[in-house]
Amino acid sequence: MKVYFVGAGPGAADLITLRGARLLGSVRMVLYAGSLVPVEMLSHCAPDTELLDTAQMDLEQQQACYVRAKEQDIDVVRLHSGDPAIYGATAEQMRRLEALGIEYQIVPGVSSFTAAAAAIGTELTKPEVSQSVILTRVSGRASAVPELESIARLAEHRATMCIFLSGPHLKKIVTDLLLHYPPETPVSLVHRATWPEQRSYTGTLGTILEETKRGAWNLTTMMLVGAALDKGIAAESSLYSKDFTHLFRVVKKNEEAA
């Protein structure tokens, strides 16, 4: 018996990995986050699979499902939105599984921050502009963010930032970002990336609060911010330069240049 923590991806049913879809079709019990995972994702499951929505379940109730599956000697998929490694609340489940002597495996998924970048057609890194991506969020009721990781502190790096669940806190986030990023810094909001109701906003830190309606972005919104999002900056990597030699491509110098 084994529990598989499977990343469902950002929302679209066909963005789950092949491995994840195969596992959904092979197990007899699936626990899924019904508030975040679309019901279409469950089409990968066999008709007789026991489907359990964890939106209304606490951790002890979920643990009881694992115990029951162990008694029945059946495998379980625990389906998480995005990738289980990022804000997945998986660590506490793994600790309990270890205490119960239940084996588990993690199957990664497409994260909503990469889906958001794809939705607005951008790359999150550019040579000599930003080579770092900061994934973060603001403090919420379920868990607090350490003070050293506050938006204001992280903004000092002026790297590309992807701020999860940012919608309800836009005013505070923008105020903190403006402590270090200039007002002309590009910013985008993507609501429910890859879902049918996906929508986005693109502007700057100086315009976002004026151009967005208060409360319109409250749920499941990703904020992307940083100079790398500026499509007017034409910075290019040397990787594919005709003059750049590396292990797999040797540039032949002409005799005159030699």
Coordinates of N, CA, C and O in Angstrom, one line a residue, residues 16-201:
I16 N -2.1 17.9 -16.1 CA -1.5 17.0 -15.2 C -0.5 16.2 -15.9 O -0.5 16.0 -17.1
T17 N 0.5 15.7 -15.2 CA 1.6 14.9 -15.9 C 1.0 13.5 -16.3 O 0.0 13.1 -15.8
L18 N 1.7 12.9 -17.3 CA 1.3 11.6 -17.7 C 1.3 10.6 -16.5 O 0.4 9.8 -16.4
R19 N 2.3 10.7 -15.7 CA 2.5 9.8 -14.5 C 1.3 10.1 -13.6 O 0.7 9.1 -13.0
G20 N 1.0 11.3 -13.3 CA -0.2 11.6 -12.4 C -1.5 11.1 -12.9 O -2.3 10.5 -12.2
A21 N -1.7 11.3 -14.2 CA -3.0 10.8 -14.8 C -3.0 9.2 -14.8 O -4.1 8.6 -14.5
R22 N -1.9 8.6 -15.0 CA -1.8 7.1 -14.9 C -2.2 6.6 -13.5 O -2.9 5.7 -13.4
L23 N -1.6 7.3 -12.5 CA -1.9 6.9 -11.2 C -3.3 7.1 -10.8 O -3.9 6.3 -10.1
L24 N -3.9 8.2 -11.2 CA -5.3 8.4 -10.9 C -6.2 7.3 -11.5 O -7.2 6.9 -10.9
G25 N -5.8 6.7 -12.6 CA -6.6 5.7 -13.2 C -6.3 4.3 -12.6 O -7.0 3.3 -13.0
S26 N -5.3 4.2 -11.8 CA -4.9 2.9 -11.3 C -5.2 2.6 -9.8 O -5.2 1.5 -9.3
V27 N -5.5 3.7 -9.0 CA -5.8 3.5 -7.6 C -7.3 3.4 -7.3 O -8.1 3.8 -8.1
R28 N -7.6 3.0 -6.1 CA -9.0 2.8 -5.7 C -9.5 3.8 -4.8 O -10.7 3.9 -4.5
M29 N -8.7 4.7 -4.3 CA -9.1 5.8 -3.5 C -8.3 7.1 -3.9 O -7.1 7.1 -4.0
V30 N -9.1 8.2 -4.0 CA -8.5 9.5 -4.4 C -9.0 10.6 -3.4 O -10.2 10.7 -3.3
L31 N -8.1 11.2 -2.7 CA -8.4 12.4 -1.9 C -8.0 13.6 -2.7 O -6.9 13.7 -3.2
Y32 N -8.9 14.5 -2.9 CA -8.6 15.7 -3.7 C -9.1 17.0 -3.1 O -10.1 16.9 -2.4
A33 N -8.5 18.1 -3.3 CA -8.9 19.4 -2.8 C -9.9 20.0 -3.7 O -9.6 20.6 -4.7
G34 N -11.2 19.7 -3.4 CA -12.3 20.1 -4.2 C -12.4 21.6 -4.5 O -13.0 22.0 -5.5
S35 N -11.9 22.4 -3.6 CA -12.0 23.9 -3.8 C -11.0 24.4 -4.7 O -11.1 25.5 -5.2
L36 N -10.0 23.6 -5.1 CA -8.9 24.0 -5.9 C -8.7 23.2 -7.1 O -8.1 23.6 -8.1
V37 N -9.1 21.9 -7.1 CA -8.9 21.0 -8.2 C -10.2 20.9 -9.0 O -11.2 20.5 -8.4
P38 N -10.2 21.2 -10.3 CA -11.5 21.1 -11.0 C -12.0 19.7 -11.1 O -11.2 18.7 -11.2
V39 N -13.3 19.5 -11.2 CA -13.9 18.2 -11.2 C -13.5 17.4 -12.5 O -13.4 16.2 -12.5
E40 N -13.2 18.2 -13.6 CA -12.8 17.5 -14.8 C -11.5 16.7 -14.6 O -11.3 15.7 -15.4
M41 N -10.7 17.0 -13.7 CA -9.4 16.3 -13.4 C -9.8 14.8 -13.0 O -9.0 13.9 -13.3
L42 N -10.9 14.6 -12.4 CA -11.3 13.3 -11.9 C -11.7 12.4 -13.1 O -12.0 11.2 -12.9
S43 N -11.8 12.9 -14.3 CA -12.1 12.0 -15.4 C -11.0 11.0 -15.7 O -11.2 10.0 -16.4
H44 N -9.8 11.2 -15.1 CA -8.7 10.3 -15.3 C -8.9 9.1 -14.4 O -8.2 8.1 -14.6
C45 N -9.9 9.1 -13.4 CA -10.1 8.1 -12.5 C -10.9 6.9 -13.1 O -11.8 7.2 -13.9
A46 N -10.7 5.7 -12.5 CA -11.6 4.6 -12.9 C -13.0 4.8 -12.4 O -13.2 5.5 -11.3
P47 N -14.0 4.2 -13.0 CA -15.4 4.5 -12.6 C -15.7 4.1 -11.1 O -16.6 4.7 -10.5
D48 N -15.0 3.0 -10.6 CA -15.3 2.6 -9.3 C -14.4 3.1 -8.2 O -14.4 2.7 -7.1
T49 N -13.6 4.2 -8.6 CA -12.7 4.8 -7.6 C -13.5 5.6 -6.5 O -14.5 6.3 -6.8
E50 N -13.1 5.4 -5.3 CA -13.7 6.2 -4.2 C -13.1 7.6 -4.2 O -11.9 7.7 -4.0
L51 N -14.0 8.6 -4.4 CA -13.5 10.0 -4.5 C -13.9 10.7 -3.2 O -15.1 10.8 -2.9
L52 N -12.9 11.3 -2.6 CA -13.1 12.0 -1.3 C -12.7 13.4 -1.4 O -11.5 13.7 -1.6
D53 N -13.6 14.4 -1.3 CA -13.3 15.8 -1.3 C -12.8 16.3 0.1 O -13.5 16.2 1.0
T54 N -11.5 16.7 0.1 CA -10.9 17.1 1.4 C -11.2 18.5 1.8 O -10.8 18.9 2.9
A55 N -12.0 19.3 1.0 CA -12.3 20.6 1.4 C -13.0 20.8 2.7 O -12.9 21.7 3.4
Q56 N -13.8 19.7 3.0 CA -14.6 19.7 4.3 C -13.9 18.8 5.4 O -14.6 18.6 6.4
M57 N -12.7 18.4 5.1 CA -12.1 17.4 6.0 C -10.9 18.0 6.7 O -10.1 18.8 6.1
D58 N -10.8 17.7 8.0 CA -9.6 18.2 8.7 C -8.5 17.1 8.6 O -8.7 16.0 8.0
L59 N -7.3 17.4 9.1 CA -6.2 16.5 8.9 C -6.4 15.1 9.5 O -6.0 14.1 9.0
E60 N -7.1 15.0 10.7 CA -7.3 13.8 11.3 C -8.3 12.9 10.5 O -8.2 11.7 10.4
Q61 N -9.3 13.5 9.9 CA -10.2 12.8 9.0 C -9.5 12.3 7.8 O -9.8 11.2 7.3
Q62 N -8.6 13.0 7.2 CA -7.8 12.6 6.1 C -6.9 11.4 6.5 O -6.8 10.4 5.8
Q63 N -6.3 11.5 7.7 CA -5.5 10.4 8.2 C -6.3 9.1 8.4 O -5.8 8.0 8.1
A64 N -7.5 9.3 8.8 CA -8.4 8.1 8.9 C -8.6 7.4 7.6 O -8.7 6.2 7.5
C65 N -8.6 8.2 6.5 CA -8.8 7.6 5.2 C -7.6 6.8 4.8 O -7.7 5.7 4.3
Y66 N -6.4 7.3 5.2 CA -5.1 6.6 4.9 C -5.1 5.3 5.7 O -4.7 4.2 5.2
V67 N -5.5 5.3 7.0 CA -5.6 4.1 7.8 C -6.5 3.1 7.2 O -6.2 1.9 7.2
R68 N -7.7 3.5 6.8 CA -8.6 2.6 6.2 C -8.1 2.0 4.9 O -8.2 0.8 4.7
A69 N -7.4 2.8 4.1 CA -6.7 2.3 2.9 C -5.7 1.2 3.2 O -5.5 0.2 2.5
K70 N -4.9 1.5 4.3 CA -3.9 0.5 4.7 C -4.5 -0.8 5.1 O -4.0 -1.9 4.8
E71 N -5.6 -0.7 5.8 CA -6.3 -1.9 6.3 C -6.9 -2.7 5.1 O -6.9 -4.0 5.1
Q72 N -7.3 -2.0 4.0 CA -7.8 -2.6 2.8 C -6.7 -3.0 1.8 O -6.9 -3.6 0.8
D73 N -5.4 -2.5 2.1 CA -4.3 -2.7 1.3 C -4.5 -2.2 -0.2 O -4.3 -2.9 -1.2
I74 N -4.9 -0.9 -0.2 CA -5.1 -0.3 -1.5 C -4.3 1.0 -1.6 O -4.1 1.7 -0.6
D75 N -3.9 1.3 -2.8 CA -3.1 2.5 -3.0 C -4.0 3.8 -3.0 O -5.2 3.6 -3.4
V76 N -3.5 4.9 -2.7 CA -4.2 6.2 -2.6 C -3.5 7.3 -3.4 O -2.3 7.4 -3.3
V77 N -4.2 8.1 -4.1 CA -3.7 9.3 -4.7 C -4.3 10.5 -3.8 O -5.5 10.6 -3.7
R78 N -3.3 11.3 -3.3 CA -3.7 12.5 -2.7 C -3.4 13.6 -3.7 O -2.3 14.0 -3.9
L79 N -4.5 14.2 -4.3 CA -4.4 15.1 -5.4 C -4.4 16.5 -4.9 O -5.3 17.0 -4.3
H80 N -3.2 17.2 -5.2 CA -3.0 18.6 -4.7 C -3.0 19.5 -5.9 O -2.4 19.1 -7.0
S81 N -3.5 20.7 -5.8 CA -3.4 21.7 -6.9 C -2.0 22.1 -7.1 O -1.1 22.1 -6.2
G82 N -1.6 22.5 -8.3 CA -0.3 22.9 -8.6 C 0.8 21.9 -8.4 O 0.6 20.7 -8.9
D83 N 1.8 22.2 -7.7 CA 2.9 21.2 -7.3 C 2.8 21.0 -5.8 O 2.8 22.0 -5.1
P84 N 2.9 19.8 -5.4 CA 2.8 19.5 -3.9 C 3.9 20.2 -3.1 O 3.7 20.3 -1.9
A85 N 5.0 20.5 -3.7 CA 6.1 21.1 -2.9 C 5.9 22.6 -2.6 O 6.7 23.1 -1.7
I86 N 4.9 23.2 -3.2 CA 4.8 24.7 -2.9 C 3.4 24.9 -2.3 O 2.3 24.7 -2.9
Y87 N 3.4 25.3 -1.0 CA 2.2 25.6 -0.3 C 1.2 24.4 -0.4 O 0.0 24.7 -0.5
G88 N 1.7 23.2 -0.3 CA 0.8 22.1 -0.5 C 0.3 21.5 0.8 O -0.5 20.6 0.8
A89 N 0.8 21.9 1.9 CA 0.4 21.4 3.2 C 0.6 19.9 3.2 O -0.2 19.1 3.8
T90 N 1.7 19.4 2.6 CA 2.0 18.0 2.5 C 2.9 17.5 3.6 O 2.8 16.3 4.0
A91 N 3.7 18.4 4.2 CA 4.7 17.9 5.2 C 4.0 17.3 6.4 O 4.5 16.2 6.9
E92 N 2.9 17.9 6.8 CA 2.2 17.3 8.0 C 1.6 16.0 7.7 O 1.5 15.1 8.6
Q93 N 1.2 15.8 6.5 CA 0.6 14.5 6.1 C 1.7 13.4 6.0 O 1.5 12.3 6.5
M94 N 2.9 13.8 5.5 CA 4.0 12.9 5.4 C 4.4 12.4 6.8 O 4.8 11.2 7.0
R95 N 4.5 13.3 7.7 CA 4.9 13.0 9.1 C 3.9 11.9 9.6 O 4.4 11.0 10.3
R96 N 2.7 12.1 9.4 CA 1.7 11.2 9.9 C 1.8 9.8 9.2 O 1.6 8.7 9.8
L97 N 2.0 9.8 7.9 CA 2.2 8.6 7.2 C 3.4 7.8 7.7 O 3.4 6.6 7.8
E98 N 4.5 8.5 8.0 CA 5.7 7.9 8.5 C 5.4 7.2 9.8 O 5.9 6.1 10.1
A99 N 4.7 8.0 10.7 CA 4.3 7.4 12.0 C 3.5 6.2 11.9 O 3.5 5.3 12.7
L100 N 2.7 6.1 10.8 CA 1.8 5.0 10.6 C 2.5 3.8 9.8 O 1.9 2.8 9.6
G101 N 3.7 4.1 9.4 CA 4.4 3.1 8.6 C 3.9 2.9 7.2 O 4.0 1.8 6.6
I102 N 3.3 4.0 6.7 CA 2.8 4.0 5.3 C 3.8 4.6 4.3 O 4.2 5.8 4.5
E103 N 4.1 3.9 3.3 CA 5.0 4.4 2.3 C 4.3 5.5 1.4 O 3.1 5.4 1.1
Y104 N 5.1 6.5 1.0 CA 4.5 7.5 0.1 C 5.5 7.9 -0.9 O 6.7 7.7 -0.8
Q105 N 5.0 8.6 -2.0 CA 5.8 9.0 -3.1 C 5.2 10.3 -3.6 O 4.0 10.5 -3.6
I106 N 6.1 11.3 -4.0 CA 5.6 12.5 -4.6 C 5.7 12.6 -6.1 O 6.8 12.2 -6.6
V107 N 4.7 13.0 -6.7 CA 4.7 13.2 -8.2 C 4.5 14.7 -8.5 O 3.4 15.2 -8.2
P108 N 5.5 15.4 -9.0 CA 5.5 16.8 -9.2 C 4.4 17.2 -10.2 O 4.0 16.4 -11.0
G109 N 4.0 18.5 -10.1 CA 3.0 19.0 -11.1 C 3.4 20.4 -11.6 O 4.4 21.0 -11.1
V110 N 2.7 20.9 -12.5 CA 2.9 22.2 -13.1 C 2.4 23.2 -12.0 O 1.3 23.2 -11.6
S111 N 3.2 24.2 -11.6 CA 2.8 25.2 -10.6 C 2.1 26.3 -11.3 O 2.3 26.7 -12.4
S112 N 1.3 26.9 -10.5 CA 0.5 28.1 -11.0 C 1.3 29.3 -11.3 O 0.9 30.1 -12.1
F113 N 2.5 29.4 -10.8 CA 3.4 30.5 -11.1 C 3.9 30.4 -12.6 O 4.0 31.4 -13.3
T114 N 4.2 29.2 -13.0 CA 4.7 29.0 -14.4 C 3.5 29.1 -15.3 O 3.6 29.6 -16.4
A115 N 2.3 28.6 -14.9 CA 1.1 28.8 -15.7 C 0.7 30.2 -15.9 O 0.3 30.6 -17.0
A116 N 0.9 31.0 -14.8 CA 0.6 32.5 -14.9 C 1.6 33.1 -15.9 O 1.1 34.0 -16.7
A117 N 2.8 32.8 -15.9 CA 3.8 33.3 -16.8 C 3.4 33.0 -18.2 O 3.5 33.8 -19.1
A118 N 3.0 31.7 -18.4 CA 2.6 31.3 -19.8 C 1.4 32.1 -20.2 O 1.2 32.4 -21.4
A119 N 0.5 32.3 -19.3 CA -0.8 33.0 -19.7 C -0.6 34.4 -20.2 O -1.3 34.9 -21.1
I120 N 0.4 35.1 -19.7 CA 0.7 36.4 -20.2 C 1.9 36.5 -21.2 O 2.3 37.5 -21.6
G121 N 2.4 35.3 -21.5 CA 3.4 35.2 -22.6 C 4.7 35.8 -22.2 O 5.3 36.6 -23.0
T122 N 5.2 35.5 -21.0 CA 6.5 36.1 -20.6 C 7.5 35.1 -20.1 O 7.1 34.0 -19.7
E123 N 8.7 35.5 -20.0 CA 9.8 34.7 -19.3 C 10.0 35.4 -18.0 O 10.0 36.7 -18.0
L124 N 10.3 34.7 -17.0 CA 10.5 35.3 -15.7 C 11.9 35.7 -15.4 O 12.2 36.4 -14.4
T125 N 12.9 35.3 -16.3 CA 14.3 35.7 -16.1 C 14.8 36.2 -17.4 O 14.4 35.8 -18.5
K126 N 15.7 37.2 -17.3 CA 16.4 37.8 -18.5 C 17.8 38.1 -18.1 O 18.1 38.5 -16.9
P127 N 18.8 37.8 -19.0 CA 20.2 38.1 -18.7 C 20.4 39.5 -18.3 O 19.9 40.4 -18.9
E128 N 21.2 39.7 -17.2 CA 21.6 41.0 -16.7 C 20.4 41.8 -16.2 O 20.6 43.0 -15.9
V129 N 19.2 41.3 -16.2 CA 18.1 42.0 -15.7 C 17.6 41.3 -14.4 O 17.6 42.0 -13.3
S130 N 17.3 40.1 -14.4 CA 16.9 39.3 -13.3 C 17.2 37.8 -13.5 O 16.7 37.3 -14.5
Q131 N 18.0 37.2 -12.7 CA 18.3 35.8 -12.8 C 17.8 35.0 -11.6 O 18.1 33.8 -11.4
S132 N 16.9 35.6 -10.9 CA 16.3 35.0 -9.7 C 14.8 35.2 -9.7 O 14.3 36.2 -10.1
V133 N 14.1 34.2 -9.2 CA 12.7 34.2 -9.1 C 12.3 33.9 -7.6 O 12.7 32.9 -7.1
I134 N 11.6 34.8 -7.0 CA 11.2 34.7 -5.6 C 9.7 34.3 -5.6 O 8.9 35.0 -6.1
L135 N 9.5 33.1 -5.0 CA 8.1 32.6 -4.8 C 7.7 32.9 -3.3 O 8.4 32.5 -2.4
T136 N 6.6 33.7 -3.2 CA 6.2 34.0 -1.8 C 4.7 34.3 -1.7 O 4.0 34.2 -2.7
R137 N 4.3 34.7 -0.5 CA 2.9 35.0 -0.3 C 2.9 35.9 0.9 O 3.9 36.2 1.6
V138 N 1.7 36.4 1.2 CA 1.6 37.3 2.4 C 1.0 36.4 3.5 O 0.4 35.4 3.3
S139 N 1.1 36.9 4.8 CA 0.5 36.1 5.9 C -1.0 36.0 5.7 O -1.7 36.9 5.3
G140 N -1.5 34.8 6.1 CA -2.9 34.5 6.0 C -3.4 33.9 7.3 O -2.6 33.7 8.2
R141 N -4.7 33.6 7.4 CA -5.2 33.0 8.6 C -4.6 31.6 8.9 O -4.4 31.2 10.0
A142 N -4.3 30.8 7.8 CA -3.9 29.4 8.0 C -2.4 29.4 8.4 O -2.0 28.5 9.2
S143 N -1.6 30.3 7.9 CA -0.2 30.3 8.3 C 0.4 31.6 8.1 O 0.1 32.3 7.1
A144 N 1.3 32.0 9.0 CA 2.0 33.3 8.9 C 3.3 33.2 8.1 O 3.9 32.2 8.1
V145 N 3.7 34.3 7.6 CA 5.0 34.4 6.9 C 6.0 35.0 7.8 O 5.7 36.0 8.5
P146 N 7.2 34.4 8.0 CA 8.2 35.0 8.8 C 8.6 36.4 8.5 O 8.6 36.8 7.3
E147 N 8.9 37.2 9.5 CA 9.1 38.7 9.2 C 10.3 38.9 8.2 O 10.3 39.8 7.4
L148 N 11.3 38.0 8.3 CA 12.4 38.1 7.4 C 12.0 37.9 6.0 O 12.8 38.2 5.0
E149 N 10.9 37.3 5.7 CA 10.4 37.0 4.4 C 9.2 37.9 4.0 O 8.5 37.6 3.1
S150 N 9.1 39.0 4.6 CA 8.0 39.9 4.3 C 8.3 40.5 2.9 O 9.4 40.5 2.4
I151 N 7.2 40.9 2.2 CA 7.3 41.5 0.9 C 8.3 42.6 0.9 O 9.1 42.7 0.0
A152 N 8.2 43.5 1.9 CA 9.1 44.6 1.9 C 10.6 44.2 2.0 O 11.4 44.9 1.4
R153 N 10.9 43.2 2.7 CA 12.3 42.7 2.8 C 12.7 42.0 1.5 O 13.8 42.3 1.0
L154 N 11.9 41.2 1.0 CA 12.2 40.5 -0.2 C 12.4 41.4 -1.4 O 13.1 41.2 -2.4
A155 N 11.6 42.5 -1.4 CA 11.6 43.5 -2.5 C 13.0 44.2 -2.6 O 13.3 44.7 -3.7
E156 N 13.8 44.1 -1.6 CA 15.1 44.7 -1.7 C 16.0 44.2 -2.8 O 16.8 44.8 -3.3
H157 N 15.7 42.9 -3.2 CA 16.5 42.3 -4.2 C 16.1 42.7 -5.6 O 16.9 42.6 -6.6
R158 N 14.9 43.2 -5.7 CA 14.3 43.7 -7.0 C 14.4 42.6 -8.1 O 14.6 42.8 -9.3
A159 N 14.3 41.3 -7.6 CA 14.3 40.2 -8.5 C 12.8 40.0 -9.0 O 11.9 40.7 -8.6
T160 N 12.6 39.1 -9.9 CA 11.2 38.8 -10.3 C 10.5 38.1 -9.1 O 11.1 37.2 -8.5
M161 N 9.4 38.6 -8.8 CA 8.6 38.0 -7.7 C 7.3 37.4 -8.2 O 6.6 38.0 -9.0
C162 N 6.9 36.3 -7.7 CA 5.6 35.6 -7.9 C 4.9 35.5 -6.6 O 5.4 34.8 -5.7
I163 N 3.9 36.3 -6.4 CA 3.2 36.4 -5.1 C 1.9 35.6 -5.2 O 0.9 36.0 -5.9
F164 N 1.8 34.5 -4.5 CA 0.6 33.6 -4.5 C -0.5 34.3 -3.7 O -0.2 35.0 -2.7
L165 N -1.7 34.0 -4.1 CA -2.9 34.5 -3.3 C -2.8 35.9 -2.9 O -3.1 36.3 -1.8
S166 N -2.5 36.7 -3.9 CA -2.2 38.2 -3.7 C -3.4 39.1 -3.7 O -3.4 40.2 -3.2
G167 N -4.5 38.6 -4.3 CA -5.6 39.5 -4.6 C -6.2 40.3 -3.5 O -6.3 41.5 -3.6
P168 N -6.4 39.7 -2.3 CA -7.0 40.4 -1.2 C -6.1 41.4 -0.6 O -6.5 42.3 0.2
H169 N -4.8 41.4 -0.9 CA -3.8 42.2 -0.2 C -3.1 43.2 -1.2 O -2.0 43.6 -0.9
L170 N -3.7 43.5 -2.3 CA -3.1 44.3 -3.3 C -2.5 45.6 -2.8 O -1.3 45.9 -3.1
K171 N -3.3 46.4 -2.1 CA -2.8 47.7 -1.7 C -1.6 47.6 -0.8 O -0.6 48.3 -1.0
K172 N -1.6 46.7 0.2 CA -0.4 46.5 1.0 C 0.8 46.0 0.3 O 1.9 46.4 0.4
I173 N 0.6 45.0 -0.6 CA 1.7 44.5 -1.4 C 2.3 45.5 -2.3 O 3.5 45.7 -2.3
V174 N 1.5 46.3 -3.0 CA 2.0 47.4 -3.9 C 2.8 48.4 -3.1 O 3.9 48.9 -3.5
T175 N 2.2 48.8 -1.9 CA 2.9 49.7 -1.0 C 4.3 49.2 -0.6 O 5.3 50.0 -0.7
D176 N 4.4 48.0 -0.3 CA 5.7 47.4 0.1 C 6.6 47.2 -1.0 O 7.8 47.5 -0.9
L177 N 6.1 46.9 -2.2 CA 7.0 46.7 -3.4 C 7.6 48.0 -3.8 O 8.7 48.1 -4.2
L178 N 6.8 49.1 -3.7 CA 7.2 50.4 -4.1 C 8.3 51.0 -3.2 O 9.0 52.0 -3.5
L179 N 8.6 50.3 -2.1 CA 9.7 50.8 -1.2 C 11.1 50.5 -2.0 O 12.1 51.2 -1.7
H180 N 11.1 49.6 -2.9 CA 12.3 49.3 -3.6 C 12.2 49.2 -5.1 O 13.2 49.6 -5.8
Y181 N 11.1 48.8 -5.7 CA 10.9 48.8 -7.1 C 10.4 50.2 -7.6 O 9.6 50.8 -6.9
P182 N 10.9 50.6 -8.7 CA 10.4 51.9 -9.3 C 8.9 51.8 -9.7 O 8.5 50.7 -10.1
P183 N 8.2 52.9 -9.8 CA 6.8 52.8 -10.2 C 6.5 52.2 -11.6 O 5.5 51.7 -11.8
E184 N 7.5 52.4 -12.4 CA 7.3 51.9 -13.8 C 7.6 50.4 -14.0 O 7.5 49.8 -15.1
T185 N 7.8 49.7 -12.9 CA 8.1 48.2 -12.9 C 6.8 47.5 -13.4 O 5.7 47.7 -12.9
P186 N 7.0 46.6 -14.4 CA 5.8 45.9 -14.9 C 5.2 44.9 -13.8 O 6.0 44.3 -13.1
V187 N 3.9 44.8 -13.9 CA 3.3 43.9 -12.9 C 2.1 43.3 -13.7 O 1.4 44.0 -14.5
S188 N 1.8 42.0 -13.4 CA 0.6 41.4 -14.0 C -0.1 40.6 -12.9 O 0.5 40.1 -11.9
L189 N -1.4 40.5 -13.0 CA -2.3 39.7 -12.2 C -2.9 38.6 -13.1 O -3.3 38.9 -14.2
V190 N -2.9 37.4 -12.6 CA -3.5 36.3 -13.4 C -4.4 35.5 -12.4 O -4.0 35.0 -11.4
H191 N -5.7 35.6 -12.7 CA -6.7 34.9 -11.9 C -7.0 33.6 -12.5 O -7.3 33.4 -13.7
R192 N -6.9 32.5 -11.7 CA -7.2 31.1 -12.1 C -6.5 30.8 -13.5 O -7.2 30.4 -14.4
A193 N -5.2 30.8 -13.5 CA -4.5 30.5 -14.7 C -4.9 29.1 -15.2 O -4.9 28.1 -14.5
T194 N -5.2 29.0 -16.5 CA -5.6 27.8 -17.3 C -7.0 27.3 -17.0 O -7.4 26.4 -17.7
W195 N -7.7 27.9 -16.1 CA -9.1 27.6 -15.9 C -10.0 28.3 -17.0 O -9.5 29.3 -17.6
P196 N -11.2 27.8 -17.3 CA -12.0 28.5 -18.3 C -12.2 30.0 -18.0 O -12.4 30.8 -18.8
E197 N -12.3 30.3 -16.7 CA -12.6 31.7 -16.3 C -11.3 32.5 -16.1 O -11.3 33.6 -15.5
Q198 N -10.2 32.0 -16.6 CA -8.9 32.8 -16.5 C -9.1 34.2 -17.0 O -9.7 34.5 -18.0
R199 N -8.5 35.2 -16.3 CA -8.4 36.5 -16.8 C -7.1 37.2 -16.2 O -6.5 36.7 -15.3
S200 N -6.7 38.2 -16.8 CA -5.4 38.8 -16.4 C -5.4 40.3 -16.6 O -6.2 40.9 -17.3
Y201 N -4.5 40.9 -15.8 CA -4.3 42.4 -15.9 C -2.8 42.6 -16.1 O -2.0 41.9 -15.4

